[in-house]
Amino acid sequence: MKNSIRVFKSQSELASKLAEEVVRRIVASATVERPFAVALSGGSTPGLLYSLLGDEFSNAVPWEFVHLFWGDERCVPPDHPDSNYLIVKKHIIEKTGIPPVNVHRIKGEEDPSFEAMRYSAEITSILHDRDRLPVFDLVLLGLGEDGHTASIFPDRMDLLNSGRICEVAVHPVSGQKRLSLTGKVINNAEAVVFLVSGIKKAEVVKSILSQEDGASRYPAFHIRPVYGSLDWYLDEEVGWMRSVQPK
Ligand code: 6PG
């Protein structure tokens, strides 16, 4: 597993450099025979990245050869302010003209257990597989202060080794139901990128990247692509411990 850490002076530089990298990867590999399949992160951090992809970088991307999926979704309607789909709709889908058939929304308004099965089947129908698991070209992930990623929370470490592609989860504080890709699917990707900013996450990031004692309690610690690359895109508030090097 190739592992890299990149630290940027600001969130805007972080988003810009990551947008460049995402476009580079898409252009390098997306074809009509093999469209580029990306699972997008939820949360607020990637908003600037998505805005750049839908504006400054939009013309550089062959959107007809890109398939958008989500790493997780809140169990809310697509027009709900909590919806991870809504932010992508605003910044990318409405601006780029990406073909609707290339947008694979998790239907947060549906029964969660049923939607977990439906979304899993949709992923399986689009992506090729390896080790009997679907292969995403890129999985973008955020990181919670409790070390969660996607919607794999510390109280559901079993989702890291689930045999299912997508599972129902519950936010441990809000009780909000979620749908999330599972750990094995994420670790089967060709590339996983964590996008993390803000001082509140500095300790968790340091703990994970330094593999400190106790870091294994964080779900994100267990995101280690079997075949693919793992890159951390951090702003200075998070990555100020520049001495931190992945082991
Ligand atoms: C979600 C995300 C979740 C998120 C982290 C960080 O649906 O909320 O998938 O894993 O990436 O909680 O969220 P922020 O970017 O809002 O800090």
Short mmCIF file of N, CA, C and O in Angstrom, two decimals, residues 87-165:
data_model
loop_
_atom_site.label_atom_id
_atom_site.label_comp_id
_atom_site.label_asym_id
_atom_site.label_seq_id
_atom_site.Cartn_x
_atom_site.Cartn_y
_atom_site.Cartn_z
N ILE A 87 -25.49 18.41 -1.61
CA ILE A 87 -24.33 19.28 -1.81
C ILE A 87 -23.66 18.98 -3.17
O ILE A 87 -23.20 19.88 -3.87
N VAL A 88 -23.68 17.71 -3.55
CA VAL A 88 -23.08 17.33 -4.84
C VAL A 88 -24.00 17.77 -5.99
O VAL A 88 -23.54 18.22 -7.04
N LYS A 89 -25.29 17.66 -5.77
CA LYS A 89 -26.26 18.13 -6.79
C LYS A 89 -26.03 19.61 -7.10
O LYS A 89 -25.95 20.02 -8.25
N LYS A 90 -25.86 20.38 -6.03
CA LYS A 90 -25.68 21.83 -6.17
C LYS A 90 -24.37 22.17 -6.86
O LYS A 90 -24.33 23.00 -7.77
N HIS A 91 -23.27 21.52 -6.45
CA HIS A 91 -21.95 21.93 -6.93
C HIS A 91 -21.49 21.21 -8.19
O HIS A 91 -20.68 21.74 -8.94
N ILE A 92 -21.97 19.98 -8.42
CA ILE A 92 -21.45 19.21 -9.56
C ILE A 92 -22.57 18.84 -10.54
O ILE A 92 -22.52 19.17 -11.73
N ILE A 93 -23.60 18.18 -10.07
CA ILE A 93 -24.60 17.61 -10.98
C ILE A 93 -25.32 18.69 -11.79
O ILE A 93 -25.45 18.58 -13.02
N GLU A 94 -25.71 19.77 -11.12
CA GLU A 94 -26.44 20.82 -11.82
C GLU A 94 -25.54 21.67 -12.72
O GLU A 94 -26.03 22.37 -13.61
N LYS A 95 -24.24 21.58 -12.53
CA LYS A 95 -23.33 22.47 -13.27
C LYS A 95 -22.60 21.79 -14.42
O LYS A 95 -22.10 22.43 -15.32
N THR A 96 -22.51 20.47 -14.34
CA THR A 96 -21.63 19.79 -15.31
C THR A 96 -22.40 19.08 -16.42
O THR A 96 -21.79 18.68 -17.41
N GLY A 97 -23.68 18.86 -16.21
CA GLY A 97 -24.41 18.11 -17.23
C GLY A 97 -24.04 16.64 -17.25
O GLY A 97 -24.24 15.95 -18.24
N ILE A 98 -23.49 16.15 -16.13
CA ILE A 98 -23.17 14.72 -16.07
C ILE A 98 -24.45 13.93 -16.36
O ILE A 98 -25.53 14.28 -15.87
N PRO A 99 -24.38 12.92 -17.20
CA PRO A 99 -25.60 12.16 -17.52
C PRO A 99 -26.28 11.62 -16.27
O PRO A 99 -25.59 11.03 -15.41
N PRO A 100 -27.58 11.79 -16.13
CA PRO A 100 -28.29 11.29 -14.93
C PRO A 100 -28.04 9.81 -14.66
O PRO A 100 -27.97 9.40 -13.50
N VAL A 101 -27.87 9.03 -15.70
CA VAL A 101 -27.63 7.58 -15.49
C VAL A 101 -26.28 7.32 -14.83
O VAL A 101 -26.02 6.22 -14.33
N ASN A 102 -25.42 8.35 -14.79
CA ASN A 102 -24.10 8.20 -14.16
C ASN A 102 -24.12 8.60 -12.69
O ASN A 102 -23.09 8.58 -12.02
N VAL A 103 -25.28 9.01 -12.20
CA VAL A 103 -25.40 9.47 -10.82
C VAL A 103 -26.15 8.41 -10.02
O VAL A 103 -27.33 8.12 -10.29
N HIS A 104 -25.45 7.82 -9.08
CA HIS A 104 -26.01 6.67 -8.33
C HIS A 104 -26.27 7.07 -6.89
O HIS A 104 -25.53 6.75 -5.97
N ARG A 105 -27.36 7.80 -6.72
CA ARG A 105 -27.73 8.35 -5.42
C ARG A 105 -28.17 7.25 -4.48
O ARG A 105 -28.90 6.33 -4.87
N ILE A 106 -27.76 7.38 -3.24
CA ILE A 106 -28.31 6.53 -2.17
C ILE A 106 -29.65 7.15 -1.77
O ILE A 106 -29.70 8.34 -1.43
N LYS A 107 -30.72 6.38 -1.85
CA LYS A 107 -32.06 6.95 -1.64
C LYS A 107 -32.39 6.96 -0.15
O LYS A 107 -32.98 6.04 0.40
N GLY A 108 -31.96 8.07 0.48
CA GLY A 108 -32.11 8.19 1.93
C GLY A 108 -33.54 8.21 2.40
O GLY A 108 -33.83 8.00 3.57
N GLU A 109 -34.45 8.46 1.44
CA GLU A 109 -35.86 8.54 1.82
C GLU A 109 -36.53 7.17 1.90
O GLU A 109 -37.64 7.02 2.40
N GLU A 110 -35.81 6.15 1.39
CA GLU A 110 -36.39 4.80 1.36
C GLU A 110 -36.14 4.06 2.68
O GLU A 110 -35.33 4.49 3.50
N ASP A 111 -36.80 2.91 2.84
CA ASP A 111 -36.53 2.07 4.00
C ASP A 111 -35.04 1.72 4.01
O ASP A 111 -34.53 1.17 3.02
N PRO A 112 -34.32 2.00 5.10
CA PRO A 112 -32.87 1.83 5.11
C PRO A 112 -32.39 0.43 4.75
O PRO A 112 -31.47 0.27 3.94
N SER A 113 -33.02 -0.59 5.32
CA SER A 113 -32.56 -1.97 5.03
C SER A 113 -32.76 -2.31 3.56
O SER A 113 -31.90 -2.91 2.92
N PHE A 114 -33.90 -1.89 3.04
CA PHE A 114 -34.18 -2.16 1.62
C PHE A 114 -33.19 -1.40 0.74
O PHE A 114 -32.62 -1.95 -0.21
N GLU A 115 -32.94 -0.13 1.10
CA GLU A 115 -32.04 0.70 0.26
C GLU A 115 -30.61 0.19 0.32
O GLU A 115 -29.90 0.24 -0.68
N ALA A 116 -30.21 -0.34 1.45
CA ALA A 116 -28.85 -0.92 1.54
C ALA A 116 -28.70 -2.04 0.51
O ALA A 116 -27.68 -2.12 -0.19
N MET A 117 -29.71 -2.86 0.38
CA MET A 117 -29.66 -3.95 -0.60
C MET A 117 -29.74 -3.41 -2.02
O MET A 117 -28.98 -3.83 -2.91
N ARG A 118 -30.62 -2.45 -2.25
CA ARG A 118 -30.78 -1.90 -3.60
C ARG A 118 -29.51 -1.23 -4.08
O ARG A 118 -29.03 -1.45 -5.18
N TYR A 119 -28.92 -0.40 -3.19
CA TYR A 119 -27.69 0.34 -3.56
C TYR A 119 -26.54 -0.65 -3.79
O TYR A 119 -25.75 -0.49 -4.72
N SER A 120 -26.47 -1.67 -2.96
CA SER A 120 -25.43 -2.70 -3.15
C SER A 120 -25.57 -3.34 -4.52
O SER A 120 -24.58 -3.52 -5.24
N ALA A 121 -26.80 -3.63 -4.92
CA ALA A 121 -27.05 -4.26 -6.22
C ALA A 121 -26.69 -3.31 -7.35
O ALA A 121 -26.12 -3.72 -8.38
N GLU A 122 -26.97 -2.03 -7.16
CA GLU A 122 -26.64 -1.04 -8.19
C GLU A 122 -25.13 -0.94 -8.36
O GLU A 122 -24.60 -0.92 -9.48
N ILE A 123 -24.42 -0.93 -7.25
CA ILE A 123 -22.94 -0.89 -7.32
C ILE A 123 -22.42 -2.12 -8.06
O ILE A 123 -21.59 -2.02 -8.97
N THR A 124 -22.94 -3.27 -7.69
CA THR A 124 -22.49 -4.52 -8.31
C THR A 124 -22.77 -4.55 -9.81
O THR A 124 -21.97 -5.07 -10.59
N SER A 125 -23.86 -3.90 -10.20
CA SER A 125 -24.22 -3.92 -11.63
C SER A 125 -23.35 -3.00 -12.47
O SER A 125 -23.25 -3.16 -13.68
N ILE A 126 -22.69 -2.04 -11.84
CA ILE A 126 -21.90 -1.03 -12.58
C ILE A 126 -20.40 -1.31 -12.51
O ILE A 126 -19.69 -1.20 -13.51
N LEU A 127 -19.92 -1.68 -11.33
CA LEU A 127 -18.47 -1.81 -11.11
C LEU A 127 -17.98 -3.21 -11.44
O LEU A 127 -18.72 -4.19 -11.27
N HIS A 128 -16.74 -3.31 -11.88
CA HIS A 128 -16.13 -4.64 -11.98
C HIS A 128 -15.73 -5.07 -10.57
O HIS A 128 -15.74 -4.27 -9.63
N ASP A 129 -15.39 -6.35 -10.43
CA ASP A 129 -15.08 -6.82 -9.08
C ASP A 129 -13.69 -7.46 -9.01
O ASP A 129 -13.09 -7.82 -10.03
N ARG A 130 -13.21 -7.54 -7.79
CA ARG A 130 -11.92 -8.19 -7.48
C ARG A 130 -12.11 -8.82 -6.10
O ARG A 130 -12.66 -8.18 -5.20
N ASP A 131 -11.70 -10.04 -5.98
CA ASP A 131 -11.94 -10.78 -4.72
C ASP A 131 -13.42 -10.76 -4.35
O ASP A 131 -13.80 -10.63 -3.18
N ARG A 132 -14.26 -10.81 -5.38
CA ARG A 132 -15.71 -10.86 -5.21
C ARG A 132 -16.26 -9.61 -4.51
O ARG A 132 -17.30 -9.62 -3.86
N LEU A 133 -15.52 -8.50 -4.66
CA LEU A 133 -15.96 -7.20 -4.12
C LEU A 133 -15.87 -6.16 -5.23
O LEU A 133 -14.95 -6.21 -6.05
N PRO A 134 -16.79 -5.21 -5.27
CA PRO A 134 -16.74 -4.15 -6.29
C PRO A 134 -15.49 -3.30 -6.11
O PRO A 134 -14.98 -3.14 -4.99
N VAL A 135 -14.98 -2.77 -7.22
CA VAL A 135 -13.76 -1.96 -7.20
C VAL A 135 -14.08 -0.53 -7.60
O VAL A 135 -14.44 -0.26 -8.75
N PHE A 136 -13.98 0.38 -6.65
CA PHE A 136 -14.09 1.80 -6.96
C PHE A 136 -12.72 2.30 -7.43
O PHE A 136 -11.68 1.87 -6.89
N ASP A 137 -12.72 3.19 -8.39
CA ASP A 137 -11.45 3.79 -8.81
C ASP A 137 -10.94 4.75 -7.74
O ASP A 137 -9.74 4.90 -7.53
N LEU A 138 -11.89 5.40 -7.06
CA LEU A 138 -11.50 6.36 -6.02
C LEU A 138 -12.61 6.41 -4.97
O LEU A 138 -13.79 6.45 -5.30
N VAL A 139 -12.18 6.37 -3.70
CA VAL A 139 -13.11 6.61 -2.59
C VAL A 139 -12.61 7.82 -1.82
O VAL A 139 -11.47 7.82 -1.33
N LEU A 140 -13.41 8.86 -1.79
CA LEU A 140 -13.08 10.07 -1.02
C LEU A 140 -13.71 9.91 0.36
O LEU A 140 -14.90 9.60 0.47
N LEU A 141 -12.92 10.15 1.41
CA LEU A 141 -13.42 9.97 2.77
C LEU A 141 -13.16 11.21 3.61
O LEU A 141 -12.13 11.88 3.46
N GLY A 142 -14.08 11.46 4.52
CA GLY A 142 -13.84 12.46 5.56
C GLY A 142 -13.49 11.71 6.84
O GLY A 142 -13.42 10.48 6.88
N LEU A 143 -13.28 12.48 7.90
CA LEU A 143 -12.91 11.89 9.18
C LEU A 143 -13.64 12.64 10.29
O LEU A 143 -13.64 13.87 10.33
N GLY A 144 -14.28 11.90 11.15
CA GLY A 144 -14.95 12.53 12.29
C GLY A 144 -13.98 12.66 13.46
O GLY A 144 -12.94 11.99 13.50
N GLU A 145 -14.31 13.52 14.42
CA GLU A 145 -13.44 13.71 15.59
C GLU A 145 -13.33 12.42 16.42
O GLU A 145 -12.39 12.24 17.19
N ASP A 146 -14.30 11.54 16.23
CA ASP A 146 -14.26 10.26 16.96
C ASP A 146 -13.58 9.17 16.13
O ASP A 146 -13.59 8.00 16.50
N GLY A 147 -13.00 9.60 15.01
CA GLY A 147 -12.29 8.64 14.18
C GLY A 147 -13.17 7.86 13.22
O GLY A 147 -12.70 6.93 12.56
N HIS A 148 -14.44 8.25 13.13
CA HIS A 148 -15.30 7.55 12.15
C HIS A 148 -14.96 8.02 10.75
O HIS A 148 -14.44 9.11 10.54
N THR A 149 -15.31 7.18 9.80
CA THR A 149 -15.22 7.57 8.39
C THR A 149 -16.37 6.93 7.64
O THR A 149 -16.88 5.89 8.08
N ALA A 150 -16.79 7.56 6.57
CA ALA A 150 -18.08 7.23 5.96
C ALA A 150 -19.09 7.26 7.13
O ALA A 150 -19.07 8.20 7.91
N SER A 151 -19.90 6.21 7.27
CA SER A 151 -20.73 6.14 8.49
C SER A 151 -20.38 4.89 9.28
O SER A 151 -21.26 4.20 9.83
N ILE A 152 -19.09 4.60 9.32
CA ILE A 152 -18.57 3.52 10.17
C ILE A 152 -18.10 4.17 11.47
O ILE A 152 -17.04 4.79 11.52
N PHE A 153 -18.90 4.05 12.50
CA PHE A 153 -18.63 4.69 13.78
C PHE A 153 -17.94 3.72 14.74
O PHE A 153 -18.01 2.49 14.55
N PRO A 154 -17.27 4.27 15.77
CA PRO A 154 -16.52 3.39 16.70
C PRO A 154 -17.36 2.28 17.35
O PRO A 154 -16.82 1.25 17.76
N ASP A 155 -18.67 2.50 17.44
CA ASP A 155 -19.50 1.44 18.08
C ASP A 155 -19.96 0.37 17.07
O ASP A 155 -20.74 -0.51 17.41
N ARG A 156 -19.48 0.51 15.83
CA ARG A 156 -19.84 -0.50 14.81
C ARG A 156 -18.60 -0.90 14.03
O ARG A 156 -18.57 -0.89 12.80
N MET A 157 -17.59 -1.34 14.73
CA MET A 157 -16.35 -1.77 14.07
C MET A 157 -16.61 -3.00 13.20
O MET A 157 -15.86 -3.28 12.27
N ASP A 158 -17.73 -3.68 13.45
CA ASP A 158 -18.05 -4.86 12.62
C ASP A 158 -18.28 -4.50 11.16
O ASP A 158 -18.10 -5.32 10.26
N LEU A 159 -18.64 -3.23 10.92
CA LEU A 159 -18.88 -2.81 9.53
C LEU A 159 -17.59 -2.79 8.72
O LEU A 159 -17.61 -2.80 7.48
N LEU A 160 -16.46 -2.80 9.42
CA LEU A 160 -15.17 -2.83 8.70
C LEU A 160 -14.97 -4.16 7.99
O LEU A 160 -14.32 -4.22 6.95
N ASN A 161 -15.55 -5.22 8.55
CA ASN A 161 -15.36 -6.56 7.97
C ASN A 161 -16.65 -7.19 7.49
O ASN A 161 -16.71 -8.40 7.26
N SER A 162 -17.67 -6.36 7.31
CA SER A 162 -18.95 -6.90 6.85
C SER A 162 -18.79 -7.53 5.46
O SER A 162 -18.01 -7.05 4.63
N GLY A 163 -19.56 -8.57 5.23
CA GLY A 163 -19.57 -9.21 3.91
C GLY A 163 -20.51 -8.49 2.94
O GLY A 163 -20.56 -8.80 1.75
N ARG A 164 -21.25 -7.51 3.46
CA ARG A 164 -22.17 -6.73 2.61
C ARG A 164 -21.44 -5.50 2.05
O ARG A 164 -20.47 -5.03 2.62
N ILE A 165 -21.95 -4.98 0.95
CA ILE A 165 -21.36 -3.81 0.30
C ILE A 165 -21.79 -2.54 1.01
O ILE A 165 -21.00 -1.64 1.26
#
